[in-house]
Short mmCIF file of C-alpha atoms in Angstrom, two decimals:
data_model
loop_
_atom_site.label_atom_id
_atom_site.label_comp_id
_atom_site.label_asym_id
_atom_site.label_seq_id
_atom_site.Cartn_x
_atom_site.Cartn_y
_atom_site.Cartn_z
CA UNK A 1 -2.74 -61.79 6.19
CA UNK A 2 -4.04 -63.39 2.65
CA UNK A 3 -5.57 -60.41 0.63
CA UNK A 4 -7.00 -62.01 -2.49
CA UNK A 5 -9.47 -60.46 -4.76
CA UNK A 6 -10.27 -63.44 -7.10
CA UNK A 7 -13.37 -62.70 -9.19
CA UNK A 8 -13.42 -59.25 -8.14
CA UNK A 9 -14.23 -56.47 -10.82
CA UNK A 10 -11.68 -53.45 -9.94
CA UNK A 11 -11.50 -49.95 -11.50
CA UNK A 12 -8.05 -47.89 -10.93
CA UNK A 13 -8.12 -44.27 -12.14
CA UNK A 14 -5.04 -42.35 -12.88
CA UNK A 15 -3.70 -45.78 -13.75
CA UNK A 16 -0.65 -44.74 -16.26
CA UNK A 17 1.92 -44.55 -14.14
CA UNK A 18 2.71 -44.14 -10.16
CA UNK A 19 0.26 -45.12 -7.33
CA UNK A 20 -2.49 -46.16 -10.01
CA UNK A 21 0.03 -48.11 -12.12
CA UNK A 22 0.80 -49.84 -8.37
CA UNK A 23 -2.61 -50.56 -7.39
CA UNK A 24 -3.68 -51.85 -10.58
CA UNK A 25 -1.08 -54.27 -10.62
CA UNK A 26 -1.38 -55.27 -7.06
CA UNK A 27 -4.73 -56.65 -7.80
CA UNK A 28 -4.00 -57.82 -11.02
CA UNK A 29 -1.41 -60.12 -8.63
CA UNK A 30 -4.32 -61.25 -6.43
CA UNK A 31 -7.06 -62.02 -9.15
CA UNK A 32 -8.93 -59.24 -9.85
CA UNK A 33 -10.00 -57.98 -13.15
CA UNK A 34 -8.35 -54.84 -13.86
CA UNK A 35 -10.11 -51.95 -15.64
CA UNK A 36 -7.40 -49.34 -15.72
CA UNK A 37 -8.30 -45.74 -16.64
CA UNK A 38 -6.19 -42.71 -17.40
CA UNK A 39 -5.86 -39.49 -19.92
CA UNK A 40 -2.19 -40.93 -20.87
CA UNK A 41 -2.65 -43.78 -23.61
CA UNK A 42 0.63 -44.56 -23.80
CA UNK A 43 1.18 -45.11 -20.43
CA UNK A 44 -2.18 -47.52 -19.98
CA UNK A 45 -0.40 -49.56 -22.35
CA UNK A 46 2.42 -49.61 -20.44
CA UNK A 47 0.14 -50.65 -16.99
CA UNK A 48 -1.87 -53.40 -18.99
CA UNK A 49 1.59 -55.07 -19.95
CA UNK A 50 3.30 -55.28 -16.44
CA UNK A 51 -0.91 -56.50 -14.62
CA UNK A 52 -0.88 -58.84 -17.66
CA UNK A 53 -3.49 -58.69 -20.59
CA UNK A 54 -5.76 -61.16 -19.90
CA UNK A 55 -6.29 -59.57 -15.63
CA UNK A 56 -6.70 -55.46 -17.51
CA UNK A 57 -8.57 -53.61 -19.84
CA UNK A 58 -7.19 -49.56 -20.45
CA UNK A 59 -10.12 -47.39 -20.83
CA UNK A 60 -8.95 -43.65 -22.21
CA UNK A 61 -10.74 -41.53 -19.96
CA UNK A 62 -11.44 -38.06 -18.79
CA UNK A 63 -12.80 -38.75 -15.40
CA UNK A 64 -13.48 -34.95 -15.06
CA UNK A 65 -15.98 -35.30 -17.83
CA UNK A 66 -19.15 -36.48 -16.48
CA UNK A 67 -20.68 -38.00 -19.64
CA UNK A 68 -17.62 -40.07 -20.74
CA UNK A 69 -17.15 -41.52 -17.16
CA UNK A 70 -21.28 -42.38 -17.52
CA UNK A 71 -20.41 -43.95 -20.94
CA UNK A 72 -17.17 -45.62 -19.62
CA UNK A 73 -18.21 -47.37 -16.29
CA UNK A 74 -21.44 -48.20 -18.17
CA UNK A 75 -19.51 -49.94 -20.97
CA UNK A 76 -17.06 -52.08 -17.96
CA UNK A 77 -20.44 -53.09 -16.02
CA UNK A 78 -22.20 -54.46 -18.90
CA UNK A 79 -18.64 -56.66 -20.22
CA UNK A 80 -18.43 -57.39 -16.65
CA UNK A 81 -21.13 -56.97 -14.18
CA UNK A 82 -21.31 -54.64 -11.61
CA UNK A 83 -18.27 -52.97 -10.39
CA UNK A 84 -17.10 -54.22 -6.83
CA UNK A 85 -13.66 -52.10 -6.23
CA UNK A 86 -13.28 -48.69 -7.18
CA UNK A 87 -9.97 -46.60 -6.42
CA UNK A 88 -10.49 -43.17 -7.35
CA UNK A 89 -6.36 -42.07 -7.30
CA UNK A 90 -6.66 -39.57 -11.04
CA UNK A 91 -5.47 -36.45 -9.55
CA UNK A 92 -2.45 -33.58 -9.82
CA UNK A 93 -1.28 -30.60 -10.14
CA UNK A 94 -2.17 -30.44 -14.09
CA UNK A 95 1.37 -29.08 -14.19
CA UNK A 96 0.60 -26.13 -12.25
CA UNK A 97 3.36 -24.40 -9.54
CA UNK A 98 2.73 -22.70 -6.71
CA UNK A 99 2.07 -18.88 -7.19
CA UNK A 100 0.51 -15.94 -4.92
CA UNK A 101 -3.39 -16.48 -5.17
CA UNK A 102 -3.66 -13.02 -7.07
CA UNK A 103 -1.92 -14.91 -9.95
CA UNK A 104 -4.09 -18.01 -10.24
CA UNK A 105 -6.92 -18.12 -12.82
CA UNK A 106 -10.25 -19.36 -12.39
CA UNK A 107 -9.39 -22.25 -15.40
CA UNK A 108 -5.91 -23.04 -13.03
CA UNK A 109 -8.26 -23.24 -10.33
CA UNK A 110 -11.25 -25.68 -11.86
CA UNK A 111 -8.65 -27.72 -13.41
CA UNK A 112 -7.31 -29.27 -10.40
CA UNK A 113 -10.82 -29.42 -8.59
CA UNK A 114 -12.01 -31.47 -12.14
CA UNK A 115 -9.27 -34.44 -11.53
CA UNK A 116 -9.07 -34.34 -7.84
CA UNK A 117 -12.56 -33.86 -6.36
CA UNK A 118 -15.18 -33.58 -9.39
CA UNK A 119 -13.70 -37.06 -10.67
CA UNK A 120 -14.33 -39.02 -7.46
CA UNK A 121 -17.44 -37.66 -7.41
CA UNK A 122 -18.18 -38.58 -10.94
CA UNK A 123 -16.60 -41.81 -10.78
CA UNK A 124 -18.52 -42.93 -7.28
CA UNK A 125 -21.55 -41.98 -8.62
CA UNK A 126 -21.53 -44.14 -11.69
CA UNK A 127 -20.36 -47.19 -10.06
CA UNK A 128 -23.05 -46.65 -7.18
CA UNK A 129 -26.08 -48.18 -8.68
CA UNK A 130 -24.01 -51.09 -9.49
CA UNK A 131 -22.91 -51.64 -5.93
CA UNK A 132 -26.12 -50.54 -4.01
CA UNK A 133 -28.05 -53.69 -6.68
CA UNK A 134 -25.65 -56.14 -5.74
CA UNK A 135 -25.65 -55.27 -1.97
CA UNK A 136 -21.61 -54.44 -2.03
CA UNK A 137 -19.03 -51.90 -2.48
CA UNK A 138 -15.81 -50.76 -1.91
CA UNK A 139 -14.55 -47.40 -3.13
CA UNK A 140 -10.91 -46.24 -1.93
CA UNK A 141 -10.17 -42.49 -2.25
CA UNK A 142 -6.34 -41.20 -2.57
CA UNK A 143 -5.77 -37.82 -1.43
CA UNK A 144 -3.08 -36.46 -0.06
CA UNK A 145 -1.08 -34.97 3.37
CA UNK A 146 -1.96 -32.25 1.28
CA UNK A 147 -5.56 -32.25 1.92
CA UNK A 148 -4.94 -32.84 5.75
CA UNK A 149 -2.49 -30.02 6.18
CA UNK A 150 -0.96 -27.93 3.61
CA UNK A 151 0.57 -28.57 0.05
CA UNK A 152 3.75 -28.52 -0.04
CA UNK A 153 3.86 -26.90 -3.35
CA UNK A 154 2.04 -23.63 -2.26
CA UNK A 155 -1.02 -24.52 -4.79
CA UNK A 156 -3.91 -23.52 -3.32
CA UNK A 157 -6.14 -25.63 -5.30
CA UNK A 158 -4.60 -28.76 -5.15
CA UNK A 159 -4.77 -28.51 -0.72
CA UNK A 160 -8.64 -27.53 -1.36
CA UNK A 161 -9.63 -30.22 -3.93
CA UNK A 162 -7.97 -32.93 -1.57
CA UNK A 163 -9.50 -31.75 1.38
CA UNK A 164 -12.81 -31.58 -0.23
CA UNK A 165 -11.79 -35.14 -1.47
CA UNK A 166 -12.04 -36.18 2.17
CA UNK A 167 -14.89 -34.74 3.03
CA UNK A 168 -16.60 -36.61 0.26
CA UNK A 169 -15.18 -39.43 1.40
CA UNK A 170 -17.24 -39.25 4.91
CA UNK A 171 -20.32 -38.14 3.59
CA UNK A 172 -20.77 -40.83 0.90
CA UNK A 173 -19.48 -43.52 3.72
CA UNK A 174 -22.64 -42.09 5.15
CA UNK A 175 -24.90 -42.48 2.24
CA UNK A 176 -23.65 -45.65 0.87
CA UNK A 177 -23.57 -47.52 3.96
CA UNK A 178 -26.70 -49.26 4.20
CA UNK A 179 -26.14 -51.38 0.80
CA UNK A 180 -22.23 -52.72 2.84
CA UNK A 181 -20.44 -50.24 0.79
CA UNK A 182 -17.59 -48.99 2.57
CA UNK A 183 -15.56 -45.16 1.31
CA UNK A 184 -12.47 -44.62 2.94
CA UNK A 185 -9.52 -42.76 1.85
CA UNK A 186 -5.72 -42.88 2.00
CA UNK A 187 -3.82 -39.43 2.48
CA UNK A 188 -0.37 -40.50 1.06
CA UNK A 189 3.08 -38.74 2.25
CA UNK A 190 5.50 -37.45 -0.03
CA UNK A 191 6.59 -39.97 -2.47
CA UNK A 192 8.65 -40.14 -5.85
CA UNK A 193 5.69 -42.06 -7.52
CA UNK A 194 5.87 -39.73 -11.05
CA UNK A 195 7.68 -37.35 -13.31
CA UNK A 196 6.02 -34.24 -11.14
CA UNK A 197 7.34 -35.47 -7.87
CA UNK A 198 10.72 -36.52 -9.03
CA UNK A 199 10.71 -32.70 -10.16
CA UNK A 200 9.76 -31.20 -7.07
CA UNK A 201 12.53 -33.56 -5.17
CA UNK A 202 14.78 -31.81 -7.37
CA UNK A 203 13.86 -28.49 -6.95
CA UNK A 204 13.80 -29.04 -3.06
CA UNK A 205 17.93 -29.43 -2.99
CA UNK A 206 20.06 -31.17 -0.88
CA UNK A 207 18.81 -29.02 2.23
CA UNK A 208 15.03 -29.13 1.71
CA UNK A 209 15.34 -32.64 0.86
CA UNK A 210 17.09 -33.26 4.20
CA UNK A 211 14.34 -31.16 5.95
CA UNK A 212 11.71 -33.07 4.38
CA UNK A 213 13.28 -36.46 5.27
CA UNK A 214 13.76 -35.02 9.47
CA UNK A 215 10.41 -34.31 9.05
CA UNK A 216 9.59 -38.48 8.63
CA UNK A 217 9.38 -40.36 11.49
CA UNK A 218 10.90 -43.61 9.64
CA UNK A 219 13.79 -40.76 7.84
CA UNK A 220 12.92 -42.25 4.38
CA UNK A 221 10.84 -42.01 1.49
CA UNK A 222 8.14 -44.03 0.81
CA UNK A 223 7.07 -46.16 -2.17
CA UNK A 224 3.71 -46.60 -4.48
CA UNK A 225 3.52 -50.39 -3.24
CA UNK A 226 3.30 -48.73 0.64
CA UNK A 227 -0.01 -46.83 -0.79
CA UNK A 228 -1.32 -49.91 -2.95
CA UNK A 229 -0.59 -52.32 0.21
CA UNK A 230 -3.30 -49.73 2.48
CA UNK A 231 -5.54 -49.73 -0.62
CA UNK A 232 -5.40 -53.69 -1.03
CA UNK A 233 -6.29 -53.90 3.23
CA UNK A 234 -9.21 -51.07 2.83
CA UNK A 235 -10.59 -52.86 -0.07
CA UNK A 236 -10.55 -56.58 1.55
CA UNK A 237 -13.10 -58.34 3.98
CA UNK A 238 -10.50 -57.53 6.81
CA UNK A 239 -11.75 -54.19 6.57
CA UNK A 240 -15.58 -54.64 6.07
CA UNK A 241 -16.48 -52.70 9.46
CA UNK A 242 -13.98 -49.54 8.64
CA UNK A 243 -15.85 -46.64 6.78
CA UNK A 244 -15.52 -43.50 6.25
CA UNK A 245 -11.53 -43.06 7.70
CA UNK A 246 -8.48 -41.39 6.38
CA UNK A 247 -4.98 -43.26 6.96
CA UNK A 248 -1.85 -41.39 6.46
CA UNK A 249 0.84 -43.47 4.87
CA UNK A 250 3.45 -41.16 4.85
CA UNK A 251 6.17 -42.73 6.90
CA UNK A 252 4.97 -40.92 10.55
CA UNK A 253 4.71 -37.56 10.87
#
């Protein structure tokens, strides 16, 4: 199967390192223009330089600030037309740990929901115009196993945003369906895609990391290009009659 995406105007959230970093430069690789965005300058930087300048553009953003994601996507459409790809992968534990839900606060609560659900939201809804003018749209949600089941981390939160993240997913495949835009959404396994996961790994030890892996139908680990790859399939014409689905890439459970 030739996926190519020449032409194509793609935005990547959470682009600064892992599964965004990934994405981004997977269609960087097949053509696309690139508009990376991320909280983490330094790490953009790092993303435009491996997709190549002349395929990306970093764009410091907040995407659980409503205005700036308004000001952001407004300022990629009119350098570049209206925006046919959107991957909505920002998202996170904002550095939180698991704790007994008499300990959580209502600011460690709304922080996660901001990156995880109000950011797709945010982000969807700026780009829609664009895509319902020009009669096409793709936008590709990453949640989590998290959001299907439970988080492996214990943070309540982060399980609720991403399964709220899902059911955003359907409902807008609903909505935006009549102008061919397709929302679907990729639940990825456990995988060592950034400094937080490599952490948890850690923490698990030798025996919860061997629990985790008999857990796996294919006894590994998966990698960021295994979540890009179902993003690049979701977001070509191969899939222009799937909406509104949620694949687990997480080795087989």
């Amino acid at each position: 199967m030739n996926i190519e995406f020449s032409g194509k105007i793609v935005i990547v959230t959470g682009a600064a390192h892992g599964f965004g970093r990934a994405i981004a430069q997977a269609f960087a690789s097949r053509g696309a223009r690139v508009h990376v965005c991320d909280v983490n300058e330094a790490g953009l930087t790092e993303t435009v330089a491996l997709c190549g300048a002349a395929s990306s553009i970093a764009h410091v953003l907040d995407v659980g600030d409503r205005s700036a994601v308004q000001a952001t996507v407004a300022k990629i459409e009119a350098a570049d037309g209206g925006t046919d790809i959107l991957v909505n992968n920002a998202g996170g534990v904002r550095g939180q740990v698991g704790r007994p839900i008499e300990e959580i606060s209502e600011s460690d609560w709304q922080t996660i929901f901001d990156v995880n659900l109000s950011g797709a939201f945010f982000m969807t809804q700026a780009v829609a115009p664009g895509m319902k003018q020009q009669k096409f749209g793709r936008v590709i949600n990453i949640s989590s196993g998290a959001g299907l089941g439970i988080s492996l981390t214990g943070i309540q939160a982060y399980a609720s945003a991403k399964a709220g993240q899902i059911g955003l997913t359907r409902q807008l495949a609903h909505e935006l369906g009549p102008w061919n835009i397709t929302v679907n959404n990729v639940a990825p396994g456990f995988v060592l895609s950034n400094p937080t996961t490599e952490r948890q790994w850690e923490a698990m030890g030798a025996d919860g990391q061997k629990r985790l892996l008999d857990n796996i139908a294919l006894k590994r680990l998966g990698k960021p290009d295994d979540i890009a790859n179902m993003v690049l399939f979701f977001a070509s014409d191969q899939a222009q009659w799937i909406s509104g689905q949620v694949i687990s890439v997480d080795g087989g459970k």
